[in-house]
């Protein structure tokens, strides 16, 4: 196996310490098995039922039974919505899928001291799986990160370093440590993280008896969730399992919407923006790692990029809670776009929204 730049095609051996291509974009893995239904392990309920479709590594996975989250299909405002309850993951967010595979790979390589920068959930996931796999984990998090997430990270035994200032300051601090020789287990760029998160889309298709939904609606910060879903669905399409892609709707906070700006201007890639303040703390990313790739997913699938205000986000969060679904504000961002989506979606269509993070982490 090797890594290959998702944008320019430049290659490196798998054991490279380079965490991104010289062109600034993330690598993907070459040599991942092609999607085949026959390769699914039917007796395994976690995401490890897809182990033979994941990049191979030596030894046992570092796992807590992540994946296998419910898909609730319900009527909301005359539309058919499918909520994928990712907040039920061991550390409380979809990031556990990526962390489980990434930590499994790192451990198999004997890499036991790693760091990452995170707005909270990825840091918590890495800290949790690091604890489970015996890795020392250091997380650089913006000091404004909700307290519950910071406490969660240090409770797992990770070294938690709060960084004053906006989100990029945490990345800068992490990169300084990387320049000093530390291993950068970056969830935003690691191809292993993306492959782990790709199981979310495999699972949705399986839960729908391989009948693809019409639409997918995502919150987007760096775009690892959008990118991994696009990767998974194009793979299933290449395997002849889908005749068309579900439409990708990418939703951002109006306070930080570089993807919307690029979409509205017809740009192929995003340009860095300065994030404003928003309750959607998980997606305040001014320069997303997967920006051009998300734009491609939207374009190729016939979807759109939308933005929502904090008021709509909090109202959507409360509506979900009144139906028993307690998620953090960032995770209510897709539902907050429902009124804008209504004009684009027919009542007969099925629209799937991942509910990405638990309400106990941030409110
Ligand atoms: C709860 C939640 N939802 C969605 C996202 C967005 O994920 P991505 O940065 O991969 O776009 C994040 C990222 O931190 C998150 O914490
Ligand atoms: Zn490149």
GROMACS .gro file of C-alpha atoms and ligand atoms in nm:
model
  380
    1UNK     CA    1   0.000   0.000   0.000
    2UNK     CA    2   0.101   0.362  -0.049
    3UNK     CA    3  -0.051   0.705  -0.002
    4UNK     CA    4  -0.154   0.920  -0.295
    5UNK     CA    5  -0.254   1.286  -0.286
    6UNK     CA    6  -0.631   1.320  -0.322
    7UNK     CA    7  -0.581   1.630  -0.537
    8UNK     CA    8  -0.259   1.610  -0.742
    9UNK     CA    9  -0.185   1.236  -0.741
   10UNK     CA   10   0.165   1.267  -0.592
   11UNK     CA   11   0.267   0.944  -0.412
   12UNK     CA   12   0.457   0.846  -0.097
   13UNK     CA   13   0.524   0.510   0.067
   14UNK     CA   14   0.282   0.412   0.344
   15UNK     CA   15   0.543   0.465   0.616
   16UNK     CA   16   0.596   0.832   0.524
   17UNK     CA   17   0.595   1.081   0.809
   18UNK     CA   18   0.455   1.344   0.574
   19UNK     CA   19   0.105   1.416   0.697
   20UNK     CA   20  -0.004   1.597   0.382
   21UNK     CA   21   0.111   1.649   0.026
   22UNK     CA   22   0.335   1.938  -0.074
   23UNK     CA   23   0.031   2.082  -0.254
   24UNK     CA   24  -0.131   2.114   0.088
   25UNK     CA   25  -0.399   1.850   0.037
   26UNK     CA   26  -0.458   1.524   0.226
   27UNK     CA   27  -0.343   1.183   0.109
   28UNK     CA   28  -0.573   0.889   0.045
   29UNK     CA   29  -0.465   0.526   0.058
   30UNK     CA   30  -0.404   0.328  -0.256
   31UNK     CA   31  -0.459  -0.044  -0.229
   32UNK     CA   32  -0.778  -0.045  -0.020
   33UNK     CA   33  -0.988  -0.349  -0.119
   34UNK     CA   34  -1.266  -0.280  -0.371
   35UNK     CA   35  -1.614  -0.275  -0.219
   36UNK     CA   36  -1.783  -0.617  -0.225
   37UNK     CA   37  -2.090  -0.711  -0.026
   38UNK     CA   38  -1.959  -1.065   0.006
   39UNK     CA   39  -1.665  -0.930   0.211
   40UNK     CA   40  -1.888  -0.810   0.497
   41UNK     CA   41  -1.857  -1.018   0.816
   42UNK     CA   42  -2.223  -1.083   0.900
   43UNK     CA   43  -2.170  -1.186   1.262
   44UNK     CA   44  -1.983  -0.871   1.360
   45UNK     CA   45  -2.211  -0.581   1.459
   46UNK     CA   46  -1.953  -0.304   1.494
   47UNK     CA   47  -1.781  -0.126   1.204
   48UNK     CA   48  -1.538  -0.415   1.207
   49UNK     CA   49  -1.793  -0.609   1.003
   50UNK     CA   50  -1.624  -0.414   0.718
   51UNK     CA   51  -1.273  -0.514   0.822
   52UNK     CA   52  -1.203  -0.689   0.492
   53UNK     CA   53  -1.297  -0.366   0.311
   54UNK     CA   54  -1.066  -0.153   0.526
   55UNK     CA   55  -0.693  -0.099   0.475
   56UNK     CA   56  -0.516  -0.399   0.627
   57UNK     CA   57  -0.292  -0.376   0.935
   58UNK     CA   58  -0.124  -0.633   1.158
   59UNK     CA   59  -0.287  -0.749   1.480
   60UNK     CA   60  -0.618  -0.690   1.652
   61UNK     CA   61  -0.813  -0.367   1.617
   62UNK     CA   62  -0.839  -0.118   1.902
   63UNK     CA   63  -1.213  -0.127   1.945
   64UNK     CA   64  -1.504  -0.060   2.179
   65UNK     CA   65  -1.775  -0.185   1.943
   66UNK     CA   66  -1.803   0.150   1.758
   67UNK     CA   67  -2.029   0.174   1.455
   68UNK     CA   68  -2.355  -0.014   1.422
   69UNK     CA   69  -2.549   0.300   1.522
   70UNK     CA   70  -2.929   0.312   1.473
   71UNK     CA   71  -3.090   0.472   1.166
   72UNK     CA   72  -3.429   0.618   1.266
   73UNK     CA   73  -3.661   0.694   0.976
   74UNK     CA   74  -3.934   0.945   1.062
   75UNK     CA   75  -4.159   1.207   0.909
   76UNK     CA   76  -4.064   1.569   0.984
   77UNK     CA   77  -4.259   1.858   0.831
   78UNK     CA   78  -4.388   1.627   0.558
   79UNK     CA   79  -4.042   1.499   0.464
   80UNK     CA   80  -3.894   1.152   0.522
   81UNK     CA   81  -3.581   1.192   0.730
   82UNK     CA   82  -3.336   0.923   0.839
   83UNK     CA   83  -3.138   1.016   1.151
   84UNK     CA   84  -2.814   0.824   1.193
   85UNK     CA   85  -2.744   0.829   1.567
   86UNK     CA   86  -2.367   0.871   1.566
   87UNK     CA   87  -2.377   1.043   1.905
   88UNK     CA   88  -2.427   0.694   2.051
   89UNK     CA   89  -2.061   0.612   1.977
   90UNK     CA   90  -1.829   0.525   2.273
   91UNK     CA   91  -1.683   0.876   2.309
   92UNK     CA   92  -2.005   1.042   2.192
   93UNK     CA   93  -1.932   1.131   1.830
   94UNK     CA   94  -1.882   0.984   1.481
   95UNK     CA   95  -1.510   1.053   1.520
   96UNK     CA   96  -1.477   0.719   1.699
   97UNK     CA   97  -1.498   0.544   1.364
   98UNK     CA   98  -1.188   0.722   1.239
   99UNK     CA   99  -1.005   0.706   1.571
  100UNK     CA  100  -1.057   0.331   1.604
  101UNK     CA  101  -0.896   0.258   1.267
  102UNK     CA  102  -0.624   0.522   1.298
  103UNK     CA  103  -0.517   0.406   1.645
  104UNK     CA  104  -0.529   0.041   1.532
  105UNK     CA  105  -0.293   0.125   1.246
  106UNK     CA  106  -0.060   0.335   1.466
  107UNK     CA  107  -0.037   0.060   1.727
  108UNK     CA  108   0.037  -0.202   1.461
  109UNK     CA  109   0.332   0.017   1.353
  110UNK     CA  110   0.462   0.055   1.707
  111UNK     CA  111   0.383   0.428   1.709
  112UNK     CA  112   0.288   0.498   2.069
  113UNK     CA  113   0.329   0.871   2.122
  114UNK     CA  114   0.108   1.095   1.910
  115UNK     CA  115  -0.055   1.435   1.900
  116UNK     CA  116  -0.343   1.609   1.728
  117UNK     CA  117  -0.522   1.943   1.733
  118UNK     CA  118  -0.896   1.935   1.768
  119UNK     CA  119  -1.202   2.143   1.840
  120UNK     CA  120  -1.294   1.871   2.090
  121UNK     CA  121  -1.465   1.563   1.954
  122UNK     CA  122  -1.178   1.421   1.751
  123UNK     CA  123  -0.948   1.489   2.045
  124UNK     CA  124  -1.184   1.300   2.276
  125UNK     CA  125  -1.205   1.009   2.030
  126UNK     CA  126  -0.827   0.988   1.989
  127UNK     CA  127  -0.778   1.015   2.364
  128UNK     CA  128  -1.030   0.735   2.423
  129UNK     CA  129  -0.882   0.498   2.167
  130UNK     CA  130  -0.530   0.595   2.268
  131UNK     CA  131  -0.617   0.497   2.626
  132UNK     CA  132  -0.756   0.168   2.503
  133UNK     CA  133  -0.459   0.096   2.277
  134UNK     CA  134  -0.186   0.206   2.520
  135UNK     CA  135  -0.074   0.516   2.327
  136UNK     CA  136   0.034   0.842   2.482
  137UNK     CA  137  -0.188   1.113   2.330
  138UNK     CA  138  -0.140   1.490   2.339
  139UNK     CA  139  -0.430   1.710   2.228
  140UNK     CA  140  -0.400   2.081   2.147
  141UNK     CA  141  -0.749   2.228   2.178
  142UNK     CA  142  -0.872   2.587   2.155
  143UNK     CA  143  -0.921   2.720   2.508
  144UNK     CA  144  -1.281   2.813   2.413
  145UNK     CA  145  -1.367   2.444   2.356
  146UNK     CA  146  -1.671   2.349   2.569
  147UNK     CA  147  -1.553   2.244   2.915
  148UNK     CA  148  -1.715   1.899   2.898
  149UNK     CA  149  -1.501   1.811   2.595
  150UNK     CA  150  -1.179   1.930   2.762
  151UNK     CA  151  -1.260   1.733   3.078
  152UNK     CA  152  -1.342   1.427   2.867
  153UNK     CA  153  -1.004   1.444   2.690
  154UNK     CA  154  -0.803   1.466   3.010
  155UNK     CA  155  -1.019   1.205   3.186
  156UNK     CA  156  -0.901   0.950   2.930
  157UNK     CA  157  -0.548   1.025   3.045
  158UNK     CA  158  -0.444   1.229   2.743
  159UNK     CA  159  -0.231   1.537   2.786
  160UNK     CA  160  -0.470   1.823   2.710
  161UNK     CA  161  -0.315   2.155   2.612
  162UNK     CA  162  -0.562   2.445   2.587
  163UNK     CA  163  -0.447   2.705   2.334
  164UNK     CA  164  -0.565   3.067   2.360
  165UNK     CA  165  -0.697   3.239   2.049
  166UNK     CA  166  -0.885   3.120   1.741
  167UNK     CA  167  -0.886   2.758   1.615
  168UNK     CA  168  -0.576   2.790   1.387
  169UNK     CA  169  -0.364   2.871   1.695
  170UNK     CA  170  -0.419   2.512   1.817
  171UNK     CA  171  -0.296   2.382   1.481
  172UNK     CA  172   0.009   2.610   1.498
  173UNK     CA  173   0.095   2.480   1.845
  174UNK     CA  174   0.056   2.120   1.727
  175UNK     CA  175   0.277   2.184   1.424
  176UNK     CA  176   0.550   2.329   1.644
  177UNK     CA  177   0.557   2.003   1.840
  178UNK     CA  178   0.555   1.807   1.511
  179UNK     CA  179   0.856   2.010   1.392
  180UNK     CA  180   1.026   1.892   1.713
  181UNK     CA  181   0.980   1.530   1.602
  182UNK     CA  182   0.639   1.431   1.745
  183UNK     CA  183   0.404   1.210   1.540
  184UNK     CA  184   0.108   1.405   1.399
  185UNK     CA  185  -0.197   1.179   1.419
  186UNK     CA  186  -0.405   1.438   1.238
  187UNK     CA  187  -0.768   1.335   1.204
  188UNK     CA  188  -0.823   1.603   0.941
  189UNK     CA  189  -0.558   1.468   0.707
  190UNK     CA  190  -0.499   1.103   0.800
  191UNK     CA  191  -0.625   0.865   0.530
  192UNK     CA  192  -0.683   0.603   0.799
  193UNK     CA  193  -0.921   0.834   0.979
  194UNK     CA  194  -1.115   0.891   0.658
  195UNK     CA  195  -1.132   0.516   0.584
  196UNK     CA  196  -1.274   0.455   0.932
  197UNK     CA  197  -1.541   0.723   0.889
  198UNK     CA  198  -1.626   0.578   0.545
  199UNK     CA  199  -1.794   0.288   0.726
  200UNK     CA  200  -2.075   0.527   0.819
  201UNK     CA  201  -2.196   0.537   0.458
  202UNK     CA  202  -2.147   0.161   0.413
  203UNK     CA  203  -2.363   0.111   0.718
  204UNK     CA  204  -2.641   0.347   0.604
  205UNK     CA  205  -2.665   0.162   0.272
  206UNK     CA  206  -2.673  -0.172   0.446
  207UNK     CA  207  -2.944  -0.051   0.687
  208UNK     CA  208  -3.149   0.054   0.382
  209UNK     CA  209  -3.108  -0.286   0.218
  210UNK     CA  210  -2.874  -0.130  -0.038
  211UNK     CA  211  -3.143   0.107  -0.161
  212UNK     CA  212  -2.956   0.442  -0.160
  213UNK     CA  213  -3.117   0.744   0.007
  214UNK     CA  214  -3.203   1.035  -0.222
  215UNK     CA  215  -3.021   1.296  -0.016
  216UNK     CA  216  -2.753   1.324   0.251
  217UNK     CA  217  -2.720   1.637   0.465
  218UNK     CA  218  -2.393   1.700   0.650
  219UNK     CA  219  -2.253   1.960   0.887
  220UNK     CA  220  -1.908   2.055   0.755
  221UNK     CA  221  -1.597   2.188   0.925
  222UNK     CA  222  -1.281   2.034   0.782
  223UNK     CA  223  -1.490   1.797   0.572
  224UNK     CA  224  -1.365   1.454   0.681
  225UNK     CA  225  -1.726   1.340   0.720
  226UNK     CA  226  -1.830   1.465   0.375
  227UNK     CA  227  -1.509   1.335   0.213
  228UNK     CA  228  -1.534   0.989   0.364
  229UNK     CA  229  -1.899   0.955   0.266
  230UNK     CA  230  -1.821   1.062  -0.090
  231UNK     CA  231  -1.533   0.817  -0.102
  232UNK     CA  232  -1.754   0.534   0.027
  233UNK     CA  233  -2.041   0.606  -0.209
  234UNK     CA  234  -1.824   0.644  -0.519
  235UNK     CA  235  -1.667   0.310  -0.428
  236UNK     CA  236  -2.007   0.146  -0.403
  237UNK     CA  237  -2.100   0.307  -0.732
  238UNK     CA  238  -1.782   0.170  -0.892
  239UNK     CA  239  -1.881  -0.174  -0.761
  240UNK     CA  240  -2.207  -0.142  -0.958
  241UNK     CA  241  -2.422  -0.108  -0.646
  242UNK     CA  242  -2.562   0.239  -0.713
  243UNK     CA  243  -2.672   0.383  -1.045
  244UNK     CA  244  -2.649   0.737  -0.907
  245UNK     CA  245  -2.509   0.914  -0.604
  246UNK     CA  246  -2.740   1.051  -0.335
  247UNK     CA  247  -2.735   1.430  -0.349
  248UNK     CA  248  -2.484   1.579  -0.105
  249UNK     CA  249  -2.607   1.883   0.087
  250UNK     CA  250  -2.328   2.046   0.285
  251UNK     CA  251  -2.436   2.284   0.561
  252UNK     CA  252  -2.215   2.539   0.733
  253UNK     CA  253  -2.264   2.802   0.999
  254UNK     CA  254  -2.321   3.143   0.844
  255UNK     CA  255  -2.046   3.271   1.078
  256UNK     CA  256  -1.792   3.046   0.906
  257UNK     CA  257  -1.883   2.939   0.555
  258UNK     CA  258  -1.580   2.909   0.326
  259UNK     CA  259  -1.741   2.623   0.131
  260UNK     CA  260  -2.056   2.825   0.068
  261UNK     CA  261  -1.844   3.118  -0.050
  262UNK     CA  262  -1.659   2.895  -0.298
  263UNK     CA  263  -1.983   2.732  -0.414
  264UNK     CA  264  -2.157   3.063  -0.475
  265UNK     CA  265  -1.858   3.197  -0.667
  266UNK     CA  266  -1.810   2.882  -0.874
  267UNK     CA  267  -1.457   2.830  -0.738
  268UNK     CA  268  -1.299   2.486  -0.755
  269UNK     CA  269  -1.145   2.520  -0.412
  270UNK     CA  270  -1.212   2.713  -0.094
  271UNK     CA  271  -1.026   3.025   0.012
  272UNK     CA  272  -0.942   3.082   0.373
  273UNK     CA  273  -1.195   3.285   0.568
  274UNK     CA  274  -1.178   3.421   0.922
  275UNK     CA  275  -1.434   3.240   1.135
  276UNK     CA  276  -1.682   3.442   1.337
  277UNK     CA  277  -1.839   3.326   1.662
  278UNK     CA  278  -2.104   3.054   1.646
  279UNK     CA  279  -2.270   2.794   1.866
  280UNK     CA  280  -2.162   2.535   1.607
  281UNK     CA  281  -1.814   2.510   1.764
  282UNK     CA  282  -1.730   2.179   1.592
  283UNK     CA  283  -1.738   2.333   1.244
  284UNK     CA  284  -1.569   2.672   1.281
  285UNK     CA  285  -1.296   2.592   1.031
  286UNK     CA  286  -1.186   2.879   0.808
  287UNK     CA  287  -0.967   2.671   0.575
  288UNK     CA  288  -1.107   2.318   0.543
  289UNK     CA  289  -0.865   2.038   0.457
  290UNK     CA  290  -1.122   1.868   0.230
  291UNK     CA  291  -1.273   2.185   0.075
  292UNK     CA  292  -1.226   2.113  -0.298
  293UNK     CA  293  -1.328   1.750  -0.246
  294UNK     CA  294  -1.654   1.847  -0.074
  295UNK     CA  295  -1.725   2.090  -0.359
  296UNK     CA  296  -1.671   1.803  -0.604
  297UNK     CA  297  -1.908   1.578  -0.406
  298UNK     CA  298  -2.177   1.847  -0.415
  299UNK     CA  299  -2.127   1.918  -0.784
  300UNK     CA  300  -2.109   1.553  -0.896
  301UNK     CA  301  -2.415   1.453  -0.697
  302UNK     CA  302  -2.633   1.752  -0.791
  303UNK     CA  303  -2.654   1.883  -0.433
  304UNK     CA  304  -2.592   2.226  -0.284
  305UNK     CA  305  -2.407   2.414  -0.010
  306UNK     CA  306  -2.618   2.599   0.247
  307UNK     CA  307  -2.559   2.807   0.559
  308UNK     CA  308  -2.764   2.851   0.875
  309UNK     CA  309  -2.784   3.106   1.157
  310UNK     CA  310  -2.722   3.025   1.521
  311UNK     CA  311  -3.089   3.087   1.602
  312UNK     CA  312  -3.198   2.817   1.356
  313UNK     CA  313  -2.930   2.582   1.490
  314UNK     CA  314  -3.047   2.617   1.850
  315UNK     CA  315  -3.413   2.581   1.747
  316UNK     CA  316  -3.325   2.262   1.555
  317UNK     CA  317  -3.126   2.133   1.853
  318UNK     CA  318  -3.433   2.190   2.076
  319UNK     CA  319  -3.669   2.022   1.828
  320UNK     CA  320  -3.448   1.714   1.821
  321UNK     CA  321  -3.433   1.706   2.199
  322UNK     CA  322  -3.814   1.723   2.216
  323UNK     CA  323  -3.814   1.399   2.021
  324UNK     CA  324  -3.562   1.243   2.258
  325UNK     CA  325  -3.254   1.309   2.043
  326UNK     CA  326  -3.008   1.511   2.254
  327UNK     CA  327  -2.727   1.638   2.033
  328UNK     CA  328  -2.477   1.921   2.045
  329UNK     CA  329  -2.553   2.238   1.846
  330UNK     CA  330  -2.306   2.148   1.568
  331UNK     CA  331  -2.500   1.828   1.508
  332UNK     CA  332  -2.828   2.017   1.466
  333UNK     CA  333  -2.684   2.220   1.176
  334UNK     CA  334  -2.825   1.989   0.902
  335UNK     CA  335  -3.176   1.994   1.050
  336UNK     CA  336  -3.151   2.373   1.082
  337UNK     CA  337  -3.132   2.380   0.701
  338UNK     CA  338  -3.460   2.191   0.664
  339UNK     CA  339  -3.665   2.497   0.566
  340UNK     CA  340  -3.414   2.571   0.287
  341UNK     CA  341  -3.410   2.207   0.179
  342UNK     CA  342  -3.789   2.177   0.157
  343UNK     CA  343  -3.800   2.346  -0.181
  344UNK     CA  344  -3.544   2.100  -0.320
  345UNK     CA  345  -3.675   1.775  -0.174
  346UNK     CA  346  -3.994   1.586  -0.269
  347UNK     CA  347  -4.203   1.427   0.011
  348UNK     CA  348  -4.137   1.078  -0.127
  349UNK     CA  349  -3.758   1.119  -0.105
  350UNK     CA  350  -3.549   0.980   0.180
  351UNK     CA  351  -3.300   1.226   0.331
  352UNK     CA  352  -3.037   1.098   0.573
  353UNK     CA  353  -2.879   1.326   0.837
  354UNK     CA  354  -2.600   1.202   1.061
  355UNK     CA  355  -2.648   1.324   1.419
  356UNK     CA  356  -2.278   1.356   1.483
  357UNK     CA  357  -2.218   1.447   1.850
  358UNK     CA  358  -2.382   1.405   2.192
  359UNK     CA  359  -2.563   1.692   2.365
  360UNK     CA  360  -2.387   1.618   2.693
  361UNK     CA  361  -2.063   1.750   2.541
  362UNK     CA  362  -2.181   2.099   2.449
  363UNK     CA  363  -2.506   2.290   2.471
  364LIG     C1  364  -2.020   1.717   1.634
  364LIG     C2  365  -1.947   1.739   1.506
  364LIG     N1  366  -2.017   1.733   1.392
  364LIG     C3  367  -1.957   1.753   1.273
  364LIG     C4  368  -1.822   1.782   1.263
  364LIG     C5  369  -1.764   1.811   1.129
  364LIG     O1  370  -1.669   1.722   1.088
  364LIG     P1  371  -1.561   1.762   0.979
  364LIG     O2  372  -1.464   1.857   1.046
  364LIG     O3  373  -1.502   1.636   0.941
  364LIG     O4  374  -1.632   1.832   0.867
  364LIG     C6  375  -1.745   1.789   1.380
  364LIG     C7  376  -1.600   1.815   1.374
  364LIG     O5  377  -1.535   1.838   1.472
  364LIG     C8  378  -1.809   1.766   1.504
  364LIG     O6  379  -1.741   1.775   1.620
  365LIG    ZN1  380  -0.091   1.699  -0.385
   0.00000   0.00000   0.00000
